[in-house]
Amino acid sequence: MGKIPPPGRLYGFNGLDAVAAGLYLGLMLFAAFAGGLLAPLLQGLLPTQAAATYAVNLVFYASIGIFALLAARRVVARDTRILATRPWFTLAMVPASVVVMLVLTAVLVTATGQARASENQLGVQSLVEEVPAWLIVPLLVFVGPFVEEYLFRHLLIGKLSGRVNIWICCALSVLLFAGVHVFGQEGLSFQPMVPYLGMGAVLVAVYVWTGKNVMFAFLVHACKNLLAVLLIYALPPQLLGA
């Protein structure tokens, strides 16, 4: 599980990778700088602001996810088969990795000062509180994590490391993963990025440790998001607000 496979056809960039990455970058820049142009249109088509936000995120991640799945289908199939041959390892190490992620994030937040929720975190919390679970879970637990693991782990480390030193790729993966979660909302200020730095560091570590297994990193990411969603639904609003 820990051996990194040599570069090959599975780790060569292709046209679908370019489409998926370009679409992600283009939509992210549009949302950051011109997303407000959609507000009047969406308010006329959808009943609430939460519904409009959900629709935008669904279109954003689903459109990229289609190209990502097509581009990485062979790697996804291979990595899924590998995990299926080690079910006890997967069942034990996925939750253990989530615990490590939570502990590391808490340590980083404590070490860097007062905890401060990012606009992204507050937006997700508001969305989860207003949109039914059967709509939220597919987006936040499956589609979103898969797209992000494909982009920030499979492309930035799995493929780019064939041309660039892997440690540089790992550092880029952590920094860009944290940056995009606050980009366009808070000017890349450091404090809101801290939780995402901890999360990104663990996802990079498990990805490299398992021999570039993108599905293992996806499972860790998905379980962490599922835990967050369950806590938001389970805890009373006044406690979340505090």
PDB file of C-alpha atoms in Angstrom, residues 24 27 31 38 42 46 49-65 120 123-124 127 131 135-136 138-140 143-144 147-148 181 185:
ATOM      1  CA  TYR A  24     -12.894  24.120 -12.339  1.00  0.00           C
ATOM      2  CA  LEU A  27     -16.084  28.411 -12.799  1.00  0.00           C
ATOM      3  CA  ALA A  31     -18.030  32.573  -8.932  1.00  0.00           C
ATOM      4  CA  LEU A  38     -26.403  35.179 -11.176  1.00  0.00           C
ATOM      5  CA  LEU A  42     -31.633  32.644  -9.570  1.00  0.00           C
ATOM      6  CA  LEU A  46     -35.775  29.370  -7.222  1.00  0.00           C
ATOM      7  CA  GLN A  49     -31.390  31.808  -1.410  1.00  0.00           C
ATOM      8  CA  ALA A  50     -30.390  28.409  -0.004  1.00  0.00           C
ATOM      9  CA  ALA A  51     -31.957  26.663  -2.998  1.00  0.00           C
ATOM     10  CA  ALA A  52     -30.076  28.980  -5.343  1.00  0.00           C
ATOM     11  CA  THR A  53     -26.764  28.357  -3.561  1.00  0.00           C
ATOM     12  CA  TYR A  54     -27.338  24.605  -3.648  1.00  0.00           C
ATOM     13  CA  ALA A  55     -28.179  24.688  -7.362  1.00  0.00           C
ATOM     14  CA  VAL A  56     -25.033  26.649  -8.198  1.00  0.00           C
ATOM     15  CA  ASN A  57     -22.820  24.253  -6.213  1.00  0.00           C
ATOM     16  CA  LEU A  58     -24.512  21.201  -7.703  1.00  0.00           C
ATOM     17  CA  VAL A  59     -23.997  22.419 -11.269  1.00  0.00           C
ATOM     18  CA  PHE A  60     -20.421  23.464 -10.453  1.00  0.00           C
ATOM     19  CA  TYR A  61     -19.299  20.155  -8.943  1.00  0.00           C
ATOM     20  CA  ALA A  62     -21.429  17.821 -11.069  1.00  0.00           C
ATOM     21  CA  SER A  63     -20.218  19.298 -14.356  1.00  0.00           C
ATOM     22  CA  ILE A  64     -16.574  18.984 -13.289  1.00  0.00           C
ATOM     23  CA  GLY A  65     -17.216  15.594 -11.711  1.00  0.00           C
ATOM     24  CA  ASN A 120     -16.978  28.889   3.276  1.00  0.00           C
ATOM     25  CA  GLY A 123     -21.933  29.034   4.063  1.00  0.00           C
ATOM     26  CA  VAL A 124     -21.834  25.247   4.283  1.00  0.00           C
ATOM     27  CA  LEU A 127     -26.769  25.403   3.497  1.00  0.00           C
ATOM     28  CA  VAL A 131     -31.513  22.038   2.575  1.00  0.00           C
ATOM     29  CA  LEU A 135     -29.960  16.616  -1.296  1.00  0.00           C
ATOM     30  CA  ILE A 136     -26.973  17.722   0.776  1.00  0.00           C
ATOM     31  CA  PRO A 138     -24.720  13.524  -2.418  1.00  0.00           C
ATOM     32  CA  LEU A 139     -23.165  16.954  -2.991  1.00  0.00           C
ATOM     33  CA  LEU A 140     -21.032  17.404   0.125  1.00  0.00           C
ATOM     34  CA  VAL A 143     -19.462  14.674  -5.552  1.00  0.00           C
ATOM     35  CA  GLY A 144     -17.517  17.490  -3.870  1.00  0.00           C
ATOM     36  CA  VAL A 147     -13.776  16.368  -7.500  1.00  0.00           C
ATOM     37  CA  GLU A 148     -11.352  17.850  -4.968  1.00  0.00           C
ATOM     38  CA  HIS A 181     -11.754  27.362   0.104  1.00  0.00           C
ATOM     39  CA  GLN A 185     -14.310  35.617   0.010  1.00  0.00           C
TER      40      GLN A 185
END
